[in-house]
């Protein structure tokens, strides 16, 4: 499924190739009425190993689309997707993907949902179950292993999804507004849980959100995308905040306010553009 | 049902039954409307029907007929559901097949299946298989459409997630498509079991030598109205028992479903 090494020119250049490298990405959709909609145009973005990058942008700007290209769930119309130095063809199996909406199999219990993630790797069922149990304990769901998704709260479902993704130990994490549907307090708790788990082995993360505060408090780098159509990157900021962080406390930090002010200058323009173009159009 | 208590509703329900039986009794045993003997010829009396029903249920013969009908129902359901699941599954996963066969499936489903009964009697004889075939044609389409729809409408997010977990086609089939298909089959369980029974009884009614439909038809042909009503009552009890069992099975199999609703529709 991998192979087709599309980027031989970058192979020897760096000791550690970027975890994700998007080069000249265009993404165009064919619309039902026969027209075409260019969601993303000419995006270059690279995420280093161990780096936590947040992508922010107005609703419908194509940031989720870009993430799906990195996941191999959709094929860009132009440009190259490189994963750990290799060209991507098909599904990106080196990445774990945390979805915005419910992605758990509703007919499986929490334990089964997590354990099944190991099946494609050929882990025997008994061992998979043991490891799933351990992971559920790590995300604080020891007492909920036998619950079906509909018996869990929104935050608990996200915990299961997180365990399901992390049990495979992917090198890269792709997240599409994963905490979007949760209430403010649960978001903070989940944010801290994510940072705790991430700090243990520092996977490369591409985290898509429209919430700038969430982006800054979690990430090392914030990338701002312009309003669609033909969205591109209009800003790239390093977050000068030390780790470990507490999501709730860090928002009171002076540096947090400074970087927030800087990024918001750029983001505000795009949000207003998107708003002027009609709020309803949601291509994300 | 807003503020009315359970007890009150039950009492009123019992009252309706008593009122109905009483009206029936008065109409058929007094000369209020017509000559009681004439009335009884057409409508029998509640006491006669109940007495006959009791007598039948305590005898051995009716159980034989019930057994035949039950066998036909179960066979029609099993074959119809299996066929419906397999075809629904196949069509949902093969776009071309679905597109090509679409008008024929719709046409076949539009046909009132009862007209097939004589043909089935000709092909499969007057034994149980002609009834199973009739029930099959009813059950098949219900399950087929449900499964077809269900597999096609599997949540795209669940599917994308499973693919991101690295599942191959076979694993997607086992963990995503198959459970989705089964869910939809079970959600049509009440309807399809009901139709399997309709197929069996209608088939028996139109030509057979055993089964509840045959019993009712037999009573009818000698103007034994008491026999017809008592056969209908036994059939009703049979359906209620069957439906209760289906509900129990459903509750066991669909534990993962939130606030599941039951579809009750017996033809």
Short mmCIF file of C-alpha atoms in Angstrom, two decimals:
data_model
loop_
_atom_site.label_atom_id
_atom_site.label_comp_id
_atom_site.label_asym_id
_atom_site.label_seq_id
_atom_site.Cartn_x
_atom_site.Cartn_y
_atom_site.Cartn_z
CA UNK A 1 0.00 0.00 0.00
CA UNK A 2 2.91 2.38 0.71
CA UNK A 3 5.72 2.25 -1.88
CA UNK A 4 5.58 4.54 -4.92
CA UNK A 5 8.31 6.67 -3.38
CA UNK A 6 7.39 9.99 -4.88
CA UNK A 7 9.97 12.16 -3.22
CA UNK A 8 13.45 10.76 -3.84
CA UNK A 9 14.92 14.27 -3.97
CA UNK A 10 14.21 14.85 -0.29
CA UNK A 11 15.39 11.47 0.88
CA UNK A 12 19.03 12.13 1.72
CA UNK A 13 18.67 15.76 2.55
CA UNK A 14 17.65 15.69 6.21
CA UNK A 15 18.44 13.16 8.89
CA UNK A 16 14.83 13.20 10.01
CA UNK A 17 12.30 13.70 7.26
CA UNK A 18 9.17 15.60 8.28
CA UNK A 19 6.39 13.49 9.72
CA UNK A 20 3.93 15.16 7.39
CA UNK A 21 4.92 17.16 4.37
CA UNK A 22 2.31 18.73 2.15
CA UNK A 23 3.73 20.33 -0.97
CA UNK A 24 1.73 22.39 -3.45
CA UNK A 25 -1.57 20.80 -2.45
CA UNK A 26 -4.66 21.70 -4.50
CA UNK A 27 -7.98 20.10 -3.68
CA UNK A 28 -10.93 20.52 -6.00
CA UNK A 29 -14.37 18.96 -5.65
CA UNK A 30 -16.78 18.27 -8.44
CA UNK A 31 -20.12 19.71 -7.42
CA UNK A 32 -23.46 18.07 -8.05
CA UNK A 33 -24.55 20.79 -10.47
CA UNK A 34 -21.53 20.03 -12.67
CA UNK A 35 -19.43 22.91 -11.39
CA UNK A 36 -16.17 22.69 -9.50
CA UNK A 37 -15.24 24.01 -6.13
CA UNK A 38 -11.61 24.56 -5.31
CA UNK A 39 -11.35 24.14 -1.56
CA UNK A 40 -7.60 24.34 -1.10
CA UNK A 41 -4.95 25.89 -3.33
CA UNK A 42 -1.18 25.70 -3.24
CA UNK A 43 -0.71 24.66 0.38
CA UNK A 44 2.78 23.88 1.64
CA UNK A 45 2.93 22.65 5.19
CA UNK A 46 5.37 20.51 7.04
CA UNK A 47 5.06 18.97 10.48
CA UNK A 48 8.29 17.80 12.12
CA UNK A 49 8.46 14.59 14.15
CA UNK A 50 7.33 15.32 17.69
CA UNK A 51 5.80 18.63 16.71
CA UNK A 52 2.26 19.65 17.70
CA UNK A 53 0.84 21.84 14.95
CA UNK A 54 -2.60 23.40 15.11
CA UNK A 55 -4.35 24.54 11.95
CA UNK A 56 -6.91 27.29 12.50
CA UNK A 57 -9.16 29.03 10.06
CA UNK A 58 -12.71 30.20 9.61
CA UNK A 59 -15.44 27.59 9.37
CA UNK A 60 -15.55 26.03 5.93
CA UNK A 61 -12.05 27.10 4.92
CA UNK A 62 -10.93 23.63 3.94
CA UNK A 63 -8.75 22.80 6.91
CA UNK A 64 -10.49 19.47 7.49
CA UNK A 65 -10.15 18.77 3.78
CA UNK A 66 -6.43 19.34 4.08
CA UNK A 67 -6.31 16.98 7.05
CA UNK A 68 -8.14 14.31 5.05
CA UNK A 69 -5.51 14.63 2.34
CA UNK A 70 -2.82 13.95 4.96
CA UNK A 71 -4.86 10.97 6.14
CA UNK A 72 -5.15 9.58 2.63
CA UNK A 73 -8.94 9.69 2.87
CA UNK A 74 -9.00 11.92 -0.17
CA UNK A 75 -6.65 12.40 -3.05
CA UNK A 76 -5.43 15.95 -3.70
CA UNK A 77 -5.97 17.12 -7.27
CA UNK A 78 -2.37 18.39 -7.34
CA UNK A 79 0.66 18.32 -5.07
CA UNK A 80 2.46 15.76 -2.99
CA UNK A 81 1.75 14.28 0.41
CA UNK A 82 4.83 12.89 2.11
CA UNK A 83 4.65 10.84 5.30
CA UNK A 84 7.94 10.27 7.15
CA UNK A 85 9.84 10.73 3.91
CA UNK A 86 7.67 8.49 1.77
CA UNK A 87 5.03 9.44 -0.72
CA UNK A 88 1.51 8.61 0.42
CA UNK A 89 -0.67 6.34 -1.66
CA UNK A 90 -3.97 5.17 -0.22
CA UNK A 91 -4.80 5.34 3.47
CA UNK A 92 -2.13 6.73 5.76
CA UNK A 93 -1.60 3.78 8.07
CA UNK A 94 1.15 5.54 10.02
CA UNK A 95 -1.41 7.98 11.33
CA UNK A 96 -4.19 7.80 13.86
CA UNK A 97 -7.22 9.96 13.13
CA UNK A 98 -9.52 11.44 15.75
CA UNK A 99 -12.81 12.52 14.20
CA UNK A 100 -15.09 15.36 15.13
CA UNK A 101 -18.23 13.24 15.03
CA UNK A 102 -18.92 9.89 16.64
CA UNK A 103 -16.73 7.39 14.88
CA UNK A 104 -17.02 4.47 17.29
CA UNK A 105 -18.79 1.37 16.12
CA UNK A 106 -22.13 1.64 17.94
CA UNK A 107 -22.57 -2.15 18.03
CA UNK A 108 -19.35 -2.69 19.97
CA UNK A 109 -18.66 -1.99 23.63
CA UNK A 110 -15.92 0.43 24.62
CA UNK A 111 -13.58 -2.51 25.14
CA UNK A 112 -14.41 -4.11 21.78
CA UNK A 113 -14.03 -0.78 20.01
CA UNK A 114 -10.53 -0.33 21.36
CA UNK A 115 -9.46 -3.96 20.97
CA UNK A 116 -10.60 -4.16 17.36
CA UNK A 117 -8.07 -1.46 16.46
CA UNK A 118 -5.34 -4.05 16.97
CA UNK A 119 -6.89 -6.65 14.69
CA UNK A 120 -5.44 -5.20 11.46
CA UNK A 121 -2.00 -5.59 13.02
CA UNK A 122 -2.64 -9.25 13.64
CA UNK A 123 -2.62 -9.08 17.43
CA UNK A 124 -4.37 -12.15 18.91
CA UNK A 125 -7.82 -11.38 20.32
CA UNK A 126 -6.98 -12.19 23.92
CA UNK A 127 -3.90 -10.01 23.97
CA UNK A 128 -5.75 -7.20 22.15
CA UNK A 129 -8.42 -7.27 24.83
CA UNK A 130 -5.88 -7.06 27.64
CA UNK A 131 -4.12 -4.14 26.03
CA UNK A 132 -7.46 -2.43 25.33
CA UNK A 133 -8.39 -2.80 28.99
CA UNK A 134 -5.11 -1.15 29.97
CA UNK A 135 -5.68 1.70 27.53
CA UNK A 136 -9.20 2.32 28.76
CA UNK A 137 -7.78 2.56 32.26
CA UNK A 138 -5.22 5.09 31.01
CA UNK A 139 -7.94 7.34 29.64
CA UNK A 140 -9.90 6.99 32.89
CA UNK A 141 -12.60 4.58 31.77
CA UNK A 142 -11.71 1.52 33.83
CA UNK A 143 -15.29 1.21 35.05
CA UNK A 144 -16.89 1.66 31.63
CA UNK A 145 -15.32 -1.07 29.52
CA UNK A 146 -18.56 -2.91 28.86
CA UNK A 147 -20.68 0.11 27.98
CA UNK A 148 -21.94 0.68 24.48
CA UNK A 149 -21.26 4.10 22.96
CA UNK A 150 -24.81 5.36 23.48
CA UNK A 151 -24.42 4.71 27.22
CA UNK A 152 -21.39 7.00 27.38
CA UNK A 153 -21.26 10.79 27.62
CA UNK A 154 -19.69 12.87 24.85
CA UNK A 155 -16.45 13.20 26.78
CA UNK A 156 -16.32 9.47 27.56
CA UNK A 157 -16.84 8.63 23.89
CA UNK A 158 -13.91 10.88 23.01
CA UNK A 159 -11.82 9.03 25.58
CA UNK A 160 -12.67 5.72 23.98
CA UNK A 161 -11.85 7.16 20.55
CA UNK A 162 -8.54 8.42 21.88
CA UNK A 163 -7.69 4.99 23.30
CA UNK A 164 -8.75 3.38 20.02
CA UNK A 165 -6.37 5.62 18.09
CA UNK A 166 -3.44 5.50 20.50
CA UNK A 167 -3.44 1.74 21.14
CA UNK A 168 -2.09 1.30 17.60
CA UNK A 169 0.82 3.56 18.56
CA UNK A 170 0.76 5.60 15.34
CA UNK A 171 3.70 7.90 14.58
CA UNK A 172 1.34 10.70 13.62
CA UNK A 173 -1.92 11.96 15.08
CA UNK A 174 -4.46 13.74 12.91
CA UNK A 175 -7.28 15.47 14.73
CA UNK A 176 -10.32 17.11 13.21
CA UNK A 177 -11.84 19.41 15.84
CA UNK A 178 -12.07 16.35 18.07
CA UNK A 179 -13.33 18.26 21.09
CA UNK A 180 -15.65 20.51 19.12
CA UNK A 181 -18.92 18.93 20.24
CA UNK A 182 -17.98 18.93 23.93
CA UNK A 183 -18.87 21.52 26.57
CA UNK A 184 -16.21 23.99 27.69
CA UNK A 185 -15.15 22.18 30.87
CA UNK A 186 -14.96 18.78 29.24
CA UNK A 187 -12.88 20.31 26.46
CA UNK A 188 -10.32 21.50 28.97
CA UNK A 189 -10.18 18.15 30.70
CA UNK A 190 -9.80 16.36 27.37
CA UNK A 191 -7.16 18.86 26.28
CA UNK A 192 -5.11 18.14 29.39
CA UNK A 193 -5.55 14.40 28.94
CA UNK A 194 -4.38 14.69 25.35
CA UNK A 195 -1.31 16.69 26.36
CA UNK A 196 -0.46 14.18 29.11
CA UNK A 197 -0.65 11.26 26.72
CA UNK A 198 1.16 13.16 23.99
CA UNK A 199 4.01 14.15 26.32
CA UNK A 200 4.84 10.48 26.91
CA UNK A 201 6.09 9.84 23.40
CA UNK A 202 5.60 13.08 21.45
CA UNK A 203 3.96 12.00 18.27
CA UNK A 204 3.70 14.47 15.42
CA UNK A 205 0.26 16.07 15.63
CA UNK A 206 -1.82 17.98 13.12
CA UNK A 207 -4.75 19.41 15.03
CA UNK A 208 -7.51 21.19 13.14
CA UNK A 209 -9.75 23.60 15.04
CA UNK A 210 -11.56 26.88 14.63
CA UNK A 211 -10.97 27.72 18.28
CA UNK A 212 -7.83 29.85 18.49
CA UNK A 213 -7.51 29.55 22.27
CA UNK A 214 -7.59 25.78 22.05
CA UNK A 215 -5.03 25.89 19.23
CA UNK A 216 -2.57 28.03 21.19
CA UNK A 217 -2.94 26.24 24.49
CA UNK A 218 -2.24 22.83 22.94
CA UNK A 219 0.29 23.38 20.20
CA UNK A 220 3.88 24.31 19.41
CA UNK A 221 2.90 26.04 16.19
CA UNK A 222 -0.28 27.61 14.89
CA UNK A 223 -0.93 27.77 11.17
CA UNK A 224 -3.67 30.10 9.94
CA UNK A 225 -5.65 29.29 6.83
CA UNK A 226 -7.47 31.84 4.73
CA UNK A 227 -11.19 31.82 4.03
CA UNK A 228 -12.27 29.54 1.19
CA UNK A 229 -12.62 29.00 -1.70
CA UNK A 230 -9.04 28.30 -2.76
CA UNK A 231 -7.87 28.56 0.83
CA UNK A 232 -4.17 28.79 1.54
CA UNK A 233 -1.89 29.41 4.48
CA UNK A 234 -1.68 33.04 5.52
CA UNK A 235 0.16 32.78 8.81
CA UNK A 236 2.54 30.49 10.67
CA UNK A 237 3.29 31.26 14.33
CA UNK A 238 5.49 29.58 16.88
CA UNK A 239 3.85 29.39 20.32
CA UNK A 240 6.35 30.59 22.93
CA UNK A 241 4.84 28.76 25.88
CA UNK A 242 6.71 26.20 27.95
CA UNK A 243 5.55 22.66 28.68
CA UNK A 244 4.10 20.94 30.56
CA UNK A 245 1.05 23.12 30.35
CA UNK A 246 -2.30 23.23 32.06
CA UNK A 247 -4.90 24.26 29.53
CA UNK A 248 -7.00 26.17 32.02
CA UNK A 249 -4.13 28.04 33.68
CA UNK A 250 -2.18 28.87 30.56
CA UNK A 251 -4.96 31.06 29.26
CA UNK A 252 -4.16 33.51 32.04
CA UNK A 253 -0.51 33.73 30.99
CA UNK A 254 0.78 37.06 29.63
CA UNK A 255 2.59 35.39 26.71
CA UNK A 256 -0.62 33.57 25.83
CA UNK A 257 -2.39 36.90 25.41
CA UNK A 258 0.42 38.32 23.33
CA UNK A 259 0.53 35.44 20.84
CA UNK A 260 -3.26 35.28 20.79
CA UNK A 261 -3.36 39.00 19.88
CA UNK A 262 -0.82 38.49 17.08
CA UNK A 263 -2.55 35.50 15.50
CA UNK A 264 -5.98 37.01 15.88
CA UNK A 265 -4.87 39.98 13.76
CA UNK A 266 -4.45 37.57 10.86
CA UNK A 267 -7.32 35.26 11.65
CA UNK A 268 -9.82 38.09 12.17
CA UNK A 269 -9.44 39.24 8.57
CA UNK A 270 -10.19 35.74 7.29
CA UNK A 271 -13.12 35.20 9.61
CA UNK A 272 -14.65 38.46 8.42
CA UNK A 273 -14.07 37.46 4.79
CA UNK A 274 -15.73 34.12 5.37
CA UNK A 275 -18.62 35.82 7.13
CA UNK A 276 -19.08 38.30 4.30
CA UNK A 277 -19.05 35.49 1.75
CA UNK A 278 -22.03 33.88 3.47
CA UNK A 279 -21.81 32.07 6.76
CA UNK A 280 -23.79 29.10 5.62
CA UNK A 281 -21.32 27.61 3.18
CA UNK A 282 -19.70 24.77 5.05
CA UNK A 283 -17.28 22.76 3.00
CA UNK A 284 -15.35 21.48 6.02
CA UNK B 1 -50.73 9.13 27.48
CA UNK B 2 -49.98 12.17 29.51
CA UNK B 3 -51.24 12.22 33.06
CA UNK B 4 -53.51 9.18 33.05
CA UNK B 5 -52.41 6.49 35.44
CA UNK B 6 -51.57 3.01 34.23
CA UNK B 7 -54.32 1.47 36.35
CA UNK B 8 -56.97 3.75 34.91
CA UNK B 9 -55.97 2.89 31.37
CA UNK B 10 -55.98 -0.85 32.11
CA UNK B 11 -59.41 -0.60 33.70
CA UNK B 12 -60.78 1.25 30.70
CA UNK B 13 -59.24 -1.30 28.36
CA UNK B 14 -60.93 -4.14 30.25
CA UNK B 15 -64.16 -2.14 30.15
CA UNK B 16 -64.00 -1.88 26.36
CA UNK B 17 -63.59 -5.67 26.10
CA UNK B 18 -66.49 -6.30 28.46
CA UNK B 19 -68.66 -3.78 26.63
CA UNK B 20 -67.88 -5.41 23.28
CA UNK B 21 -68.59 -8.94 24.52
CA UNK B 22 -71.76 -7.80 26.26
CA UNK B 23 -73.07 -6.08 23.14
CA UNK B 24 -72.27 -9.18 21.11
CA UNK B 25 -73.96 -11.38 23.69
CA UNK B 26 -77.13 -9.27 23.86
CA UNK B 27 -77.34 -8.94 20.09
CA UNK B 28 -77.09 -12.66 19.52
CA UNK B 29 -79.12 -14.10 22.43
CA UNK B 30 -82.08 -11.72 22.64
CA UNK B 31 -84.58 -10.80 19.98
CA UNK B 32 -83.63 -7.15 20.28
CA UNK B 33 -82.38 -6.88 16.68
CA UNK B 34 -83.56 -10.08 15.05
CA UNK B 35 -84.35 -13.67 15.66
CA UNK B 36 -81.57 -15.04 17.91
CA UNK B 37 -81.23 -18.22 15.87
CA UNK B 38 -80.62 -16.19 12.73
CA UNK B 39 -78.23 -13.90 14.54
CA UNK B 40 -76.33 -16.89 15.92
CA UNK B 41 -75.98 -18.38 12.49
CA UNK B 42 -74.16 -15.26 11.28
CA UNK B 43 -72.40 -14.11 14.43
CA UNK B 44 -72.31 -17.08 16.84
CA UNK B 45 -72.17 -16.00 20.52
CA UNK B 46 -69.22 -15.02 22.70
CA UNK B 47 -69.78 -17.91 25.08
CA UNK B 48 -69.91 -20.43 22.25
CA UNK B 49 -66.71 -19.04 20.70
CA UNK B 50 -64.90 -19.06 24.05
CA UNK B 51 -66.14 -22.56 24.85
CA UNK B 52 -65.08 -23.85 21.44
CA UNK B 53 -61.69 -22.17 21.74
CA UNK B 54 -61.14 -23.71 25.15
CA UNK B 55 -62.19 -27.12 23.88
CA UNK B 56 -59.88 -26.87 20.91
CA UNK B 57 -56.91 -25.68 22.93
CA UNK B 58 -57.36 -28.51 25.43
CA UNK B 59 -57.55 -31.07 22.62
CA UNK B 60 -54.60 -32.41 20.66
CA UNK B 61 -55.70 -31.68 17.11
CA UNK B 62 -55.30 -27.89 17.12
CA UNK B 63 -51.73 -28.19 18.32
CA UNK B 64 -50.90 -30.23 15.28
CA UNK B 65 -52.31 -27.48 13.05
CA UNK B 66 -50.52 -24.79 15.05
CA UNK B 67 -47.31 -26.75 14.68
CA UNK B 68 -47.73 -26.84 10.90
CA UNK B 69 -48.37 -23.09 10.72
CA UNK B 70 -45.46 -22.37 13.02
CA UNK B 71 -43.13 -24.54 10.94
CA UNK B 72 -44.19 -22.75 7.75
CA UNK B 73 -43.75 -19.35 9.40
CA UNK B 74 -40.30 -20.15 10.71
CA UNK B 75 -39.11 -21.66 7.43
CA UNK B 76 -40.49 -18.71 5.42
CA UNK B 77 -38.81 -16.30 7.80
CA UNK B 78 -35.45 -18.09 7.82
CA UNK B 79 -35.26 -18.47 4.04
CA UNK B 80 -36.68 -15.01 3.34
CA UNK B 81 -34.41 -13.28 5.84
CA UNK B 82 -31.31 -15.15 4.69
CA UNK B 83 -32.04 -14.37 1.05
CA UNK B 84 -32.89 -10.77 1.85
CA UNK B 85 -29.73 -10.22 3.88
CA UNK B 86 -27.45 -11.79 1.26
CA UNK B 87 -29.03 -10.00 -1.70
CA UNK B 88 -29.38 -6.70 0.14
CA UNK B 89 -25.75 -6.92 1.12
CA UNK B 90 -24.55 -7.82 -2.36
CA UNK B 91 -26.60 -5.09 -4.04
CA UNK B 92 -25.48 -2.46 -1.56
CA UNK B 93 -21.84 -3.27 -2.24
CA UNK B 94 -22.16 -3.63 -6.02
CA UNK B 95 -23.49 -0.42 -7.54
CA UNK B 96 -23.84 -1.84 -11.04
CA UNK B 97 -25.86 -4.83 -9.93
CA UNK B 98 -28.22 -2.58 -7.97
CA UNK B 99 -28.65 -0.20 -10.90
CA UNK B 100 -29.37 -2.97 -13.40
CA UNK B 101 -31.83 -4.88 -11.23
CA UNK B 102 -33.54 -1.86 -9.69
CA UNK B 103 -36.63 -1.77 -11.99
CA UNK B 104 -37.14 -5.54 -11.76
CA UNK B 105 -36.94 -5.59 -7.99
CA UNK B 106 -39.40 -2.72 -7.78
CA UNK B 107 -41.75 -4.47 -10.18
CA UNK B 108 -41.56 -7.76 -8.30
CA UNK B 109 -42.23 -5.99 -5.03
CA UNK B 110 -45.19 -4.12 -6.49
CA UNK B 111 -46.92 -7.39 -7.38
CA UNK B 112 -49.50 -8.42 -4.76
CA UNK B 113 -47.97 -11.69 -3.60
CA UNK B 114 -51.31 -13.39 -2.94
CA UNK B 115 -51.78 -13.95 -6.67
CA UNK B 116 -48.72 -16.18 -6.58
CA UNK B 117 -50.34 -18.61 -4.17
CA UNK B 118 -52.04 -20.76 -6.86
CA UNK B 119 -48.81 -20.89 -8.89
CA UNK B 120 -46.87 -21.97 -5.82
CA UNK B 121 -49.50 -24.62 -5.08
CA UNK B 122 -48.99 -25.88 -8.63
CA UNK B 123 -45.21 -25.88 -8.36
CA UNK B 124 -44.71 -27.05 -4.78
CA UNK B 125 -47.90 -28.98 -4.12
CA UNK B 126 -50.41 -28.55 -1.32
CA UNK B 127 -47.91 -29.34 1.47
CA UNK B 128 -45.98 -26.84 3.53
CA UNK B 129 -43.55 -25.76 0.78
CA UNK B 130 -46.05 -23.75 -1.24
CA UNK B 131 -46.81 -21.75 1.95
CA UNK B 132 -43.13 -21.33 2.72
CA UNK B 133 -42.64 -20.01 -0.82
CA UNK B 134 -45.44 -17.48 -0.41
CA UNK B 135 -44.09 -16.32 2.95
CA UNK B 136 -40.62 -16.14 1.44
CA UNK B 137 -41.71 -13.68 -1.25
CA UNK B 138 -43.20 -11.45 1.45
CA UNK B 139 -40.30 -11.61 3.91
CA UNK B 140 -37.55 -11.39 1.30
CA UNK B 141 -38.42 -7.91 0.08
CA UNK B 142 -38.88 -6.40 3.52
CA UNK B 143 -35.50 -7.65 4.69
CA UNK B 144 -33.87 -6.93 1.33
CA UNK B 145 -34.88 -3.25 1.27
CA UNK B 146 -33.98 -2.76 4.92
CA UNK B 147 -30.55 -4.31 4.60
CA UNK B 148 -29.84 -2.59 1.29
CA UNK B 149 -30.67 0.78 2.79
CA UNK B 150 -28.85 0.00 6.02
CA UNK B 151 -25.58 -1.03 4.38
CA UNK B 152 -25.62 1.95 2.03
CA UNK B 153 -26.27 4.34 4.85
CA UNK B 154 -23.54 3.15 7.18
CA UNK B 155 -22.14 6.24 8.87
CA UNK B 156 -19.36 7.59 6.69
CA UNK B 157 -17.47 8.61 9.81
CA UNK B 158 -17.58 5.11 11.27
CA UNK B 159 -16.43 3.75 7.93
CA UNK B 160 -13.61 6.29 7.54
CA UNK B 161 -12.53 5.58 11.10
CA UNK B 162 -12.42 1.83 10.50
CA UNK B 163 -10.35 2.38 7.38
CA UNK B 164 -7.97 4.66 9.27
CA UNK B 165 -7.54 1.84 11.80
CA UNK B 166 -6.11 -0.14 8.90
CA UNK B 167 -9.00 -2.53 8.30
CA UNK B 168 -8.99 -4.37 4.99
CA UNK B 169 -12.13 -5.18 2.99
CA UNK B 170 -12.74 -8.39 4.90
CA UNK B 171 -12.39 -6.73 8.28
CA UNK B 172 -14.62 -3.81 7.21
CA UNK B 173 -17.17 -6.39 6.18
CA UNK B 174 -17.02 -8.18 9.50
CA UNK B 175 -16.89 -5.18 11.84
CA UNK B 176 -18.83 -2.51 9.98
CA UNK B 177 -21.01 -3.64 7.07
CA UNK B 178 -22.22 -6.92 8.53
CA UNK B 179 -23.29 -5.54 11.93
CA UNK B 180 -25.02 -2.67 10.12
CA UNK B 181 -26.88 -5.13 7.91
CA UNK B 182 -27.89 -7.28 10.88
CA UNK B 183 -29.16 -4.24 12.74
CA UNK B 184 -31.47 -3.40 9.90
CA UNK B 185 -32.63 -6.96 9.59
CA UNK B 186 -33.51 -7.05 13.27
CA UNK B 187 -35.26 -3.71 13.08
CA UNK B 188 -37.59 -5.26 10.52
CA UNK B 189 -38.02 -8.40 12.59
CA UNK B 190 -41.58 -7.72 13.75
CA UNK B 191 -42.76 -6.86 10.30
CA UNK B 192 -41.05 -9.76 8.60
CA UNK B 193 -42.16 -12.39 11.13
CA UNK B 194 -45.68 -11.00 10.78
CA UNK B 195 -45.52 -11.34 7.01
CA UNK B 196 -44.11 -14.85 7.22
CA UNK B 197 -47.21 -15.77 9.19
CA UNK B 198 -49.47 -14.00 6.70
CA UNK B 199 -47.88 -16.02 3.91
CA UNK B 200 -48.40 -19.26 5.81
CA UNK B 201 -52.03 -18.62 6.78
CA UNK B 202 -53.10 -17.21 3.41
CA UNK B 203 -51.41 -20.12 1.67
CA UNK B 204 -53.20 -22.61 3.90
CA UNK B 205 -56.46 -20.82 3.40
CA UNK B 206 -56.17 -21.06 -0.36
CA UNK B 207 -55.34 -24.72 -0.49
CA UNK B 208 -53.97 -27.19 2.02
CA UNK B 209 -54.83 -30.02 4.33
CA UNK B 210 -53.35 -28.73 7.57
CA UNK B 211 -52.61 -25.55 9.50
CA UNK B 212 -54.62 -22.78 11.11
CA UNK B 213 -55.62 -21.26 7.78
CA UNK B 214 -56.95 -24.65 6.76
CA UNK B 215 -58.92 -24.97 10.02
CA UNK B 216 -60.56 -21.60 9.49
CA UNK B 217 -61.31 -22.37 5.87
CA UNK B 218 -62.76 -25.76 6.80
CA UNK B 219 -65.11 -24.20 9.37
CA UNK B 220 -66.11 -21.54 6.89
CA UNK B 221 -67.01 -24.02 4.17
CA UNK B 222 -69.63 -25.62 6.42
CA UNK B 223 -70.92 -22.25 7.71
CA UNK B 224 -69.54 -23.02 11.15
CA UNK B 225 -69.22 -19.40 12.27
CA UNK B 226 -68.27 -20.43 15.80
CA UNK B 227 -65.40 -22.43 14.32
CA UNK B 228 -64.25 -19.47 12.19
CA UNK B 229 -64.27 -17.06 15.11
CA UNK B 230 -62.56 -19.50 17.41
CA UNK B 231 -59.91 -20.12 14.73
CA UNK B 232 -59.37 -16.37 14.45
CA UNK B 233 -59.06 -16.07 18.22
CA UNK B 234 -56.47 -18.84 18.34
CA UNK B 235 -54.60 -17.16 15.47
CA UNK B 236 -54.61 -13.88 17.39
CA UNK B 237 -53.26 -15.52 20.54
CA UNK B 238 -50.63 -17.23 18.41
CA UNK B 239 -49.54 -13.89 16.85
CA UNK B 240 -49.32 -12.20 20.25
CA UNK B 241 -47.16 -15.00 21.63
CA UNK B 242 -44.93 -14.91 18.54
CA UNK B 243 -44.62 -11.13 18.73
CA UNK B 244 -43.67 -11.30 22.41
CA UNK B 245 -40.94 -13.81 21.63
CA UNK B 246 -39.65 -11.59 18.82
CA UNK B 247 -39.55 -8.61 21.17
CA UNK B 248 -37.55 -10.66 23.66
CA UNK B 249 -35.08 -11.74 20.98
CA UNK B 250 -34.80 -8.17 19.72
CA UNK B 251 -34.09 -6.80 23.18
CA UNK B 252 -31.31 -9.30 23.61
CA UNK B 253 -29.70 -8.73 20.23
CA UNK B 254 -29.95 -4.98 20.04
CA UNK B 255 -28.73 -4.07 23.51
CA UNK B 256 -26.36 -1.54 22.03
CA UNK B 257 -29.11 0.54 20.48
CA UNK B 258 -30.19 3.73 22.23
CA UNK B 259 -33.85 3.80 23.30
CA UNK B 260 -34.79 1.30 20.65
CA UNK B 261 -38.21 1.54 19.17
CA UNK B 262 -40.18 -1.48 18.17
CA UNK B 263 -42.03 -1.57 14.92
CA UNK B 264 -45.18 -3.54 15.24
CA UNK B 265 -46.87 -4.28 11.99
CA UNK B 266 -48.54 -7.55 11.35
CA UNK B 267 -50.36 -7.80 8.08
#
